[in-house]
Coordinates of C-alpha atoms in Angstrom, one line a residue:
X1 CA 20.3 19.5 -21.3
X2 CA 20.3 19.2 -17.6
X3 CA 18.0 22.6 -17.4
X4 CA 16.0 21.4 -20.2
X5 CA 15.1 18.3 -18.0
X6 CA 14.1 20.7 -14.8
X7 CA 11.4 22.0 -17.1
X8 CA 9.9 18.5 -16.4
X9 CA 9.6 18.8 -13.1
X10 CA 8.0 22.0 -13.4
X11 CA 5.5 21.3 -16.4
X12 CA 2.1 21.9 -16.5
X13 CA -0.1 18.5 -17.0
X14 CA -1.0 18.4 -20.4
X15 CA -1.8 15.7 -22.9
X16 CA 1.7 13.8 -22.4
X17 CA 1.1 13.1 -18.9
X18 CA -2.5 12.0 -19.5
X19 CA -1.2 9.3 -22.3
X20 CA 1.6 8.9 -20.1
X21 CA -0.7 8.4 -16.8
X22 CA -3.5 6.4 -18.5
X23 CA -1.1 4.3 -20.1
X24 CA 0.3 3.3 -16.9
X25 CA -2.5 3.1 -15.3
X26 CA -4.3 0.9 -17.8
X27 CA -0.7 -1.7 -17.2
X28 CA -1.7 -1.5 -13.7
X29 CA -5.5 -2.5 -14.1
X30 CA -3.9 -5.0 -15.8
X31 CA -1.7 -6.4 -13.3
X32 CA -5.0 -6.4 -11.0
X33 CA -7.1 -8.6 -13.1
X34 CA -3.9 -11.2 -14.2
X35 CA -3.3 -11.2 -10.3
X36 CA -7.0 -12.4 -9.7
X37 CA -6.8 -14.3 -12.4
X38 CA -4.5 -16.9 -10.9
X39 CA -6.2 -17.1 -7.5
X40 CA -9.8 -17.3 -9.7
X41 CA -8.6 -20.2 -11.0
X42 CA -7.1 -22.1 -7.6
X43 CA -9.9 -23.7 -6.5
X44 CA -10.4 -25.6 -9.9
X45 CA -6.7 -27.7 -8.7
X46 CA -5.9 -26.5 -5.3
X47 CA -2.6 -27.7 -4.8
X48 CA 0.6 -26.1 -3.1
X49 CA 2.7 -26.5 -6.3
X50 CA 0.6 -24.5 -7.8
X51 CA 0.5 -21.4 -5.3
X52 CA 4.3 -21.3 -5.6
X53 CA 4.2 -21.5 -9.2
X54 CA 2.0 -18.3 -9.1
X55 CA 3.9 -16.6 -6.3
X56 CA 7.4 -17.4 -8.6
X57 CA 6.5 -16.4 -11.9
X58 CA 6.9 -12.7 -11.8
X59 CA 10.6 -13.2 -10.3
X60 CA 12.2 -13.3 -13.6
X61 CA 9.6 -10.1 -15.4
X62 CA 10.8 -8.1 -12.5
X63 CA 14.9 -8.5 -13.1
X64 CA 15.0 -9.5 -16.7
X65 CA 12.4 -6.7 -18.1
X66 CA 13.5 -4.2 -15.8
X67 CA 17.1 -4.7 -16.8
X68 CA 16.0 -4.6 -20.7
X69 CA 14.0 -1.6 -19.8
X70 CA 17.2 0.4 -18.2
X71 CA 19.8 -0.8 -20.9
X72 CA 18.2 -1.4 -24.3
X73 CA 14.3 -0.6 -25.1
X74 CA 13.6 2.3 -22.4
X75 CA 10.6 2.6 -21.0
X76 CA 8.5 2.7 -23.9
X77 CA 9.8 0.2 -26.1
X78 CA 9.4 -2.3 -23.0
X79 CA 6.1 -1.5 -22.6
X80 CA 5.2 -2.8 -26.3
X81 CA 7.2 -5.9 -25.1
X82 CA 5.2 -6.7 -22.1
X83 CA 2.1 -6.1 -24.3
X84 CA 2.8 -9.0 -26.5
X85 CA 3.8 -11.0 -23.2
X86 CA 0.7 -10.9 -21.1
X87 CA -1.5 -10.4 -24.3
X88 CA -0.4 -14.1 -25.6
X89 CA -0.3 -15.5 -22.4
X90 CA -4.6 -14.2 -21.9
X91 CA -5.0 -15.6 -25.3
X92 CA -3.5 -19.0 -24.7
X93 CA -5.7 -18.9 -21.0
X94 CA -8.7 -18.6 -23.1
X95 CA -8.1 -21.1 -25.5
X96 CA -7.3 -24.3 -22.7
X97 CA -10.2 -23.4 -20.6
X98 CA -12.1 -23.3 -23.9
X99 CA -11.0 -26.4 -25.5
X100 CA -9.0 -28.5 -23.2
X101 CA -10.7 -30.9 -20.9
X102 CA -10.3 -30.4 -17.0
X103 CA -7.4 -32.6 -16.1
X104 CA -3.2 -32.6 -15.7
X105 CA -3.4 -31.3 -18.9
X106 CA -5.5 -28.1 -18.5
X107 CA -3.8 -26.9 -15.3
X108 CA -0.3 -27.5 -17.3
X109 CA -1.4 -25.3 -20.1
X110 CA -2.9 -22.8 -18.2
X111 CA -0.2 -22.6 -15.5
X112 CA 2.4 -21.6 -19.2
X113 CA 0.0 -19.5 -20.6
X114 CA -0.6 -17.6 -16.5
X115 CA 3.1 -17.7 -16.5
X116 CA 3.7 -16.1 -19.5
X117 CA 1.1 -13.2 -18.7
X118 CA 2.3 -12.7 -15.2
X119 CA 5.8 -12.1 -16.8
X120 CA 5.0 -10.0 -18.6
X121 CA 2.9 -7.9 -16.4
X122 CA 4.7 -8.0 -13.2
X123 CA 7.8 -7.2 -15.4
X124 CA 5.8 -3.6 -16.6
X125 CA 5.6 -2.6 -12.8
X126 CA 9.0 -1.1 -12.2
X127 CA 8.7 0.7 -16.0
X128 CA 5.6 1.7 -15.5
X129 CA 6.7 3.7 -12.1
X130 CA 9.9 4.5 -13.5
X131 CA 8.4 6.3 -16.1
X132 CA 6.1 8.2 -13.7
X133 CA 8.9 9.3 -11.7
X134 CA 10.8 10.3 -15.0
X135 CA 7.6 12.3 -16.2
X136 CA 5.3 13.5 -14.1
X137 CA 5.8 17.2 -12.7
X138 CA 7.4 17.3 -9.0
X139 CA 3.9 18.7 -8.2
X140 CA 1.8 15.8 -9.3
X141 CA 4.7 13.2 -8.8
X142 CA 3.4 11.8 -5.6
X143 CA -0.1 11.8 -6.3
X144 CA 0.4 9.4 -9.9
X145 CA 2.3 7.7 -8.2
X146 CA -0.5 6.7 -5.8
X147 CA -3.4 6.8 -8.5
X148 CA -1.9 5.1 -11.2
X149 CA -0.7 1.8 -9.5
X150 CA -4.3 2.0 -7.7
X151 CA -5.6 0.6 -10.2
X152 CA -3.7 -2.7 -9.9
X153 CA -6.6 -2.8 -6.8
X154 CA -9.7 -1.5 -8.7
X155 CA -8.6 -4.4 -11.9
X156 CA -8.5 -6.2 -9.4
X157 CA -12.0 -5.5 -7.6
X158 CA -13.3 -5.4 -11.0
X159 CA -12.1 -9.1 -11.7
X160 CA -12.9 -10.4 -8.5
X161 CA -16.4 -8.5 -9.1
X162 CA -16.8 -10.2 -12.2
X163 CA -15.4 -13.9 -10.9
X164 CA -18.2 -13.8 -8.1
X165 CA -21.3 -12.6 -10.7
X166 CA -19.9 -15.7 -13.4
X167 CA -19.3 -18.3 -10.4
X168 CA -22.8 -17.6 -8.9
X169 CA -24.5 -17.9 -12.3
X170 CA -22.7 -20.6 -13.9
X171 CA -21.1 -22.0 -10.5
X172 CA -17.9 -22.7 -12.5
X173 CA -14.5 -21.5 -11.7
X174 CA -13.0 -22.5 -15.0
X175 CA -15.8 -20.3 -16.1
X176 CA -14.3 -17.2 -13.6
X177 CA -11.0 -17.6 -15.4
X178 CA -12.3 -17.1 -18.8
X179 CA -14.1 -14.0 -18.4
X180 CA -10.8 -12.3 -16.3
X181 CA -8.8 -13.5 -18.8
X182 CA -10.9 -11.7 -21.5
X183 CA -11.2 -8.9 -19.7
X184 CA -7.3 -8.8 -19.5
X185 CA -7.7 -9.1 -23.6
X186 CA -10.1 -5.9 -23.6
X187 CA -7.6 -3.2 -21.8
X188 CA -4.8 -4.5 -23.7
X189 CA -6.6 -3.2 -26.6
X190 CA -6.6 0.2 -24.8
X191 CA -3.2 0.0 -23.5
X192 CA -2.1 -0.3 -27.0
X193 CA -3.3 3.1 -28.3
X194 CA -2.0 4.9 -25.7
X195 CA 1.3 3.6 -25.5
X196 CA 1.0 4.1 -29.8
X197 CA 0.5 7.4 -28.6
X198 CA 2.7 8.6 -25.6
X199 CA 6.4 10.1 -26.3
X200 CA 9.4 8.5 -24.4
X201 CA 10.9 9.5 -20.9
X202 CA 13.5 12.4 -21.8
X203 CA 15.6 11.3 -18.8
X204 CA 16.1 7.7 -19.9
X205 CA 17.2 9.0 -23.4
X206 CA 19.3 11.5 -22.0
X207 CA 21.2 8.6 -20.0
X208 CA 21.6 7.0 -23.3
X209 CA 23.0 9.6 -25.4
X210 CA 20.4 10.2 -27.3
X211 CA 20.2 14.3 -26.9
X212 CA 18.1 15.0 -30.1
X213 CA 15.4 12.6 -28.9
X214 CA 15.4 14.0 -25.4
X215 CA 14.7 17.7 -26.6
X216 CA 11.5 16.2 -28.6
X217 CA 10.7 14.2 -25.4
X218 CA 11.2 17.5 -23.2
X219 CA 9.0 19.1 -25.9
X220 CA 6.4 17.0 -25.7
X221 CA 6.2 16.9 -21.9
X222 CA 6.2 20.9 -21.8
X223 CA 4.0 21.9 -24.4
X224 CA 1.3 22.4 -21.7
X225 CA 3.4 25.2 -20.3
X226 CA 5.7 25.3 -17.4
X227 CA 5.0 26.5 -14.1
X228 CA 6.4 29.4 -11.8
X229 CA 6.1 26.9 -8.9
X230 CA 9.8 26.7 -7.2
X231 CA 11.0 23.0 -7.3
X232 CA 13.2 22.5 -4.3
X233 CA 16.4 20.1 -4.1
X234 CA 16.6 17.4 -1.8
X235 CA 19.9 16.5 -0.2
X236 CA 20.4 13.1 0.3
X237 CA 20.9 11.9 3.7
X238 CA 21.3 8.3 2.9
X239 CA 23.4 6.1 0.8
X240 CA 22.3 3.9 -2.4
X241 CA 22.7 0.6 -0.1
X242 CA 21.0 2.0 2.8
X243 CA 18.2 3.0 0.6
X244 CA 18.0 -0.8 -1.1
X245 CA 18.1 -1.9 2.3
X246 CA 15.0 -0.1 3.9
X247 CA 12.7 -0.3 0.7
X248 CA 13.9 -4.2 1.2
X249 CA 12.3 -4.5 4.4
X250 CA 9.2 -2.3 3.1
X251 CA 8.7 -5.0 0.5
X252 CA 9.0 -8.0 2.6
X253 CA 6.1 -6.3 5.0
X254 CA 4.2 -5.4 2.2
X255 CA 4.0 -8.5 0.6
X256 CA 4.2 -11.0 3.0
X257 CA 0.8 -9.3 4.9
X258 CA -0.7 -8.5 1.6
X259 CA -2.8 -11.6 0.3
X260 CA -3.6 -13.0 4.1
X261 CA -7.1 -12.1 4.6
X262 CA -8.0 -11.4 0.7
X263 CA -6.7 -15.2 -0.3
X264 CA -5.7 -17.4 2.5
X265 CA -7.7 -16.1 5.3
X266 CA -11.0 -16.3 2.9
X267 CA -9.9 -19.8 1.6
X268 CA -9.6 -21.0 5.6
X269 CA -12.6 -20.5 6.8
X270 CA -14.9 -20.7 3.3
X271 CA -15.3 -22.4 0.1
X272 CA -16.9 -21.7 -3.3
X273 CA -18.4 -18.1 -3.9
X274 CA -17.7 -16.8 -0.4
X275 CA -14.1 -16.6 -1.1
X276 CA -14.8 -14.5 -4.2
X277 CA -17.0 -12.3 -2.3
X278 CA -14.1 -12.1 0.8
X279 CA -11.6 -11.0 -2.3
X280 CA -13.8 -8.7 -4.1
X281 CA -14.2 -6.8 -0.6
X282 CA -10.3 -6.9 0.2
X283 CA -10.2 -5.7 -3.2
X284 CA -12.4 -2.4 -2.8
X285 CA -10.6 -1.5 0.8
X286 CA -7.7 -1.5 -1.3
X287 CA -8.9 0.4 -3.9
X288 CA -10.6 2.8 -1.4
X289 CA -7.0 3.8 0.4
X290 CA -5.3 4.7 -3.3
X291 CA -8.0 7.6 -3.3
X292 CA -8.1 8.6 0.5
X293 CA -4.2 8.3 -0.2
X294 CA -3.5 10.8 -2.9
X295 CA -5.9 12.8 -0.8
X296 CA -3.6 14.1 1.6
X297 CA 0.0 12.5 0.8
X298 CA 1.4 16.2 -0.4
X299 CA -0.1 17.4 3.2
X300 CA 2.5 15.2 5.2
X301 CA 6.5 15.4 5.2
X302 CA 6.7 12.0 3.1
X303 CA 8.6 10.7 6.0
X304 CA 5.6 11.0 8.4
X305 CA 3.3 9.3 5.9
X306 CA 5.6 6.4 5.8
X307 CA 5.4 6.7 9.9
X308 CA 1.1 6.7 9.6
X309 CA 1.0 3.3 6.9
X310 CA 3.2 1.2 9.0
X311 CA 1.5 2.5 11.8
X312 CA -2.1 2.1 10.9
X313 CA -1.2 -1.5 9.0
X314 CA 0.1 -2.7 12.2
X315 CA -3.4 -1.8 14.1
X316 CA -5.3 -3.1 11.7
X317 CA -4.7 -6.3 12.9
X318 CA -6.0 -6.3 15.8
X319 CA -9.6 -6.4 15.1
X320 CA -9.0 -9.7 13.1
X321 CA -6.8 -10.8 16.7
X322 CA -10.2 -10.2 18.3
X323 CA -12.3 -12.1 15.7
X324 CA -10.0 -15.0 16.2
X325 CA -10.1 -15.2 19.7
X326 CA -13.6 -14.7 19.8
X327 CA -14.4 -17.6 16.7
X328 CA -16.8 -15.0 15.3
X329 CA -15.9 -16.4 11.5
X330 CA -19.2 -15.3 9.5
X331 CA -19.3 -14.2 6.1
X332 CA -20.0 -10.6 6.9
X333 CA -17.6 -9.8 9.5
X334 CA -14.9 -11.6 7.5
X335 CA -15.5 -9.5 4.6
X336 CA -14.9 -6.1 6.7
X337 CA -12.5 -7.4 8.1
X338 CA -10.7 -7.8 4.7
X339 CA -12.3 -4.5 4.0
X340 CA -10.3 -2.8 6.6
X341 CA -7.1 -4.7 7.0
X342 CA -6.3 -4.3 3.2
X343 CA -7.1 -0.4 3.2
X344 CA -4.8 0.4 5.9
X345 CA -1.9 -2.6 4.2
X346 CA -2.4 -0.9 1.1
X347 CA -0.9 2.3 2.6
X348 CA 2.2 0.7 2.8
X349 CA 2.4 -0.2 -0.9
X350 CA 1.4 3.5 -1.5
X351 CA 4.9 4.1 0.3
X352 CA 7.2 1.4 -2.0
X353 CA 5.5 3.0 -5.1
X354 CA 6.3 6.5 -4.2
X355 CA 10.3 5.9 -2.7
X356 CA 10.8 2.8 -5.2
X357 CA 11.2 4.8 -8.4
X358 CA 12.4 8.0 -6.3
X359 CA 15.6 6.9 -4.8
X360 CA 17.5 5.3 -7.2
X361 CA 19.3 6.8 -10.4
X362 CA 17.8 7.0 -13.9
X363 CA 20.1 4.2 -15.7
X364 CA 19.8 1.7 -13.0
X365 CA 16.4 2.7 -11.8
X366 CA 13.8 0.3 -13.2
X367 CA 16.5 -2.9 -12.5
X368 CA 16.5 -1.5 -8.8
X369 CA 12.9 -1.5 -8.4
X370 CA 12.9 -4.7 -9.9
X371 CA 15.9 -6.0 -7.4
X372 CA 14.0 -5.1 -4.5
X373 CA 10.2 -6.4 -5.3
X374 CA 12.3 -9.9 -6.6
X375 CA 13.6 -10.1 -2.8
X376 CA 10.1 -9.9 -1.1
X377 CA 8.9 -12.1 -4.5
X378 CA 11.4 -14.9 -3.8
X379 CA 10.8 -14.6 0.3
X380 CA 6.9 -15.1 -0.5
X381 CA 7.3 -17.8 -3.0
X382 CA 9.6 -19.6 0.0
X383 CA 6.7 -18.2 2.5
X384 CA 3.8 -20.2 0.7
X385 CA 5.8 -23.4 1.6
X386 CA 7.0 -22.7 4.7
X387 CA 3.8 -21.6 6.4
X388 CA 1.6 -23.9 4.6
X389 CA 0.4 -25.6 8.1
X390 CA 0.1 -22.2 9.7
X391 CA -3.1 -21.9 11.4
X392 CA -4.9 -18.8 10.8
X393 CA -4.0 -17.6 14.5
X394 CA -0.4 -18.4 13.3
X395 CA -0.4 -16.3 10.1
X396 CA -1.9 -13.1 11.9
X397 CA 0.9 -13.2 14.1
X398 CA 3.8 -14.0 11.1
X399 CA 1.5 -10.8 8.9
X400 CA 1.6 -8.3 11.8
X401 CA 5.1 -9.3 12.8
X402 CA 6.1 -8.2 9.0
X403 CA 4.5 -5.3 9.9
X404 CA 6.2 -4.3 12.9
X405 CA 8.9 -4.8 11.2
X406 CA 8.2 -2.3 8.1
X407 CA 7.3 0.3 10.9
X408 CA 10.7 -0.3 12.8
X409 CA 12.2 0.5 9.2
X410 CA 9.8 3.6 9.1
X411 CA 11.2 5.2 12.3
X412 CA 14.8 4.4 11.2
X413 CA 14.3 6.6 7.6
X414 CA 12.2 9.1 9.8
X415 CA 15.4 9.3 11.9
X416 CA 18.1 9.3 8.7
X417 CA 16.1 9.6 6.1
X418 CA 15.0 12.5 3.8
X419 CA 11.7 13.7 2.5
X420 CA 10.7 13.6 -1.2
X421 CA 8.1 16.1 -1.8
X422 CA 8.4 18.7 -4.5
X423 CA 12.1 17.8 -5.1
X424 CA 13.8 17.5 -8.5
X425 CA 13.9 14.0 -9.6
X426 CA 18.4 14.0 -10.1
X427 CA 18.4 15.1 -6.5
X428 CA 16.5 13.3 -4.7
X429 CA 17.7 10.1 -6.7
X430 CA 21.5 11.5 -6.8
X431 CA 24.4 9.5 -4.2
X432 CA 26.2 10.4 -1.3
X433 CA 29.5 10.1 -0.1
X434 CA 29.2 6.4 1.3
X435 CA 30.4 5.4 5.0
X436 CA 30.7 2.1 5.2
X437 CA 27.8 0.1 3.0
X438 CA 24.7 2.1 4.5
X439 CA 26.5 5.5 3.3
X440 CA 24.7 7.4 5.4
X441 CA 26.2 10.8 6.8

């Protein structure tokens, strides 16, 4: 079976990896327009409690549907979960803002309904890239798994795109919510097909037992062919801890820099549609770095273009350092700013969604993902209180100090580390013999 599963990693694309990569990338536009749909909505009852409720909710999706995932409905069976989850949860949204009055009441029945959909699709993310890893040929691997969560940004763009065309018409943002939230309702109609559609991941079946249905899994992946192409084997330089430990710190940059000049920067400085336009042009920087990205990621030891995001995320901001010492806060300049600090931030992400799924073991993998996004989601959710005085001098300085800190982390796996690129999945994933905790050699 093992050599069965190496003809994976050489496939050819064919129609399982389009159903398989349109699936997932659908779950990701998904993710983009929930995401938006919460901060749409924050003006309407801007209060701390609920920014933390928001920044909580996906906490439990990530550990508990992740663990479900790895031990009990693999990767497609989650995926119809999750589907139910965030496609109730849009309903319900729809429904309050329809027929419930603005009040205690509203915001208590939307923040369920939110939480319901953000558990649901937060919970997808670490199936979705686990079964990318699992299923995409070695020679695409990198690539979808740039493209795919991209378009967690453009569902995003598009949402925040919409929320600023709805606001400035009907100057509503109750009126913003609905429309993302029905959007959210439209590509969960799509999602449903495909995932109808698309076979299971032969490795998680294989790591259940379940040889007969791996075969017709392997099957289905490989009826495009297989290629000549010579997939190498990696040999691990650094231990499972070690490897929780630097995709750890990668998280905690990643996400405590992410929303600063999309959401709270914008919301410092502006009110109304302003802050909609500042997100919908964070949104498409974001957006724009998935395709420049996937553009030259398989040119670049992996290592090195984990050295360039960190790099490039730290210096980008400095031109906001300048804007603040300057006061130069107009609408224009703000927005390019967001442009440009996001793009190069987003690089970063681009990094966690390649190693994330990569370096950790089929029957464990999706929980680990989930382990390490629920660190960085549980030090944001404590972040959102504890720098809710900051001044926005004080949160470029606490955003690029993240970032310093992702690119410290960068050197170290440049240093120990190992590169990823056109290696089978088993070893590039597989243990070493542990030293200590780090179990590096």
């Amino acid at each position: 079976m093992a050599s069965e599963l190496s003809l994976i990693d050489r496939a050819r694309w064919g129609r399982a990896q389009w159903l398989i990569f349109a699936s997932a990338s659908v779950g990701f536009f998904l993710w983009g327009i929930i995401n938006t749909l919460g901060y749409a909505f924050y003006p309407e009852y801007s209060n701390l409690g609920y920014l933390v409720t928001v920044a909580a909710m996906p906490l439990i999706g990530d550990l508990l549907l992740a663990r479900l995932s790895d031990r009990l409905f693999g990767r497609k069976g989650t995926y119809l979960l999750t589907m139910i989850l965030y496609g109730a949860g849009s309903l319900a949204v729809v429904l309050d803002l329809l027929f419930v009055p603005k009040g205690l009441l509203q915001m208590v029945i939307f923040l369920v309904a939110y939480g319901v959909a953000l558990f649901g699709v937060e919970g997808e993310n670490p199936v979705g890239l686990s079964l990318l890893a699992e299923t995409t040929p070695a020679e695409k691997r990198q690539k979808a798994l740039i493209l795919a969560p991209n378009f967690e940004n453009i569902g995003a763009a598009a949402a925040a795109a919409v929320a600023y065309a709805v606001y400035y018409l009907k100057n509503s943002f109750a009126l913003d919510a609905m429309a993302v939230a029905v959007m959210a309702i439209v590509g969960l109609a799509v999602a449903v097909v495909l995932r109808y559609l698309m076979p299971e991941s032969a490795r998680w079946l294989l790591a259940k037992g379940r040889e007969r249905e791996a075969s017709e899994s392997v099957r289905a992946l490989t009826s495009g062919g297989v290629s000549d192409r010579e997939v190498g084997e990696a040999s691990p330089t650094v231990g499972l801890g070690a490897r929780f430990a630097v995709l750890t710190v990668w998280a905690l940059a990643n996400y405590l820099s992410w929303s600063f000049m999309a959401f709270l920067f914008a919301d410092e400085f502006f009110t109304g549609n302003a802050v909609n336009l500042i997100m919908l042009a964070a949104n498409a920087g974001a957006s724009a770095a998935g395709f420049a990205a996937a553009a030259f990621v398989d040119m670049l030891d992996a290592r090195d273009f984990t050295l360039a995001a960190f790099g490039t995320a730290v210096a980008s901001f400095l031109p906001v350092v300048y804007v603040l010492a300057a006061h130069a806060y107009t609408l224009l300049l703000i927005s390019a700013l967001a442009f440009e600090n996001l793009f190069f931030i987003t690089f970063t992400w681009f990094v966690r969604t390649i190693y994330e799924p990569l370096l950790f073991p089929t029957q464990n993998r999706a929980f680990m993902v989930g382990l390490v996004r629920s660190v960085a989601i549980s030090a944001y959710t404590a972040s959102t209180y504890l720098t809710a005085s900051f001044s926005a001098a004080e949160f470029v300085a606490y955003g690029m100090a993240f970032q310093v800190a992702g690119l410290a982390a960068a050197v170290w796996w440049k240093l120990r580390g190992y590169d990823v690129r056109m290696k089978t999945l088993e070893s590039v994933s597989s243990a070493v013999a542990a030293r200590g905790w780090a179990g590096y050699r």
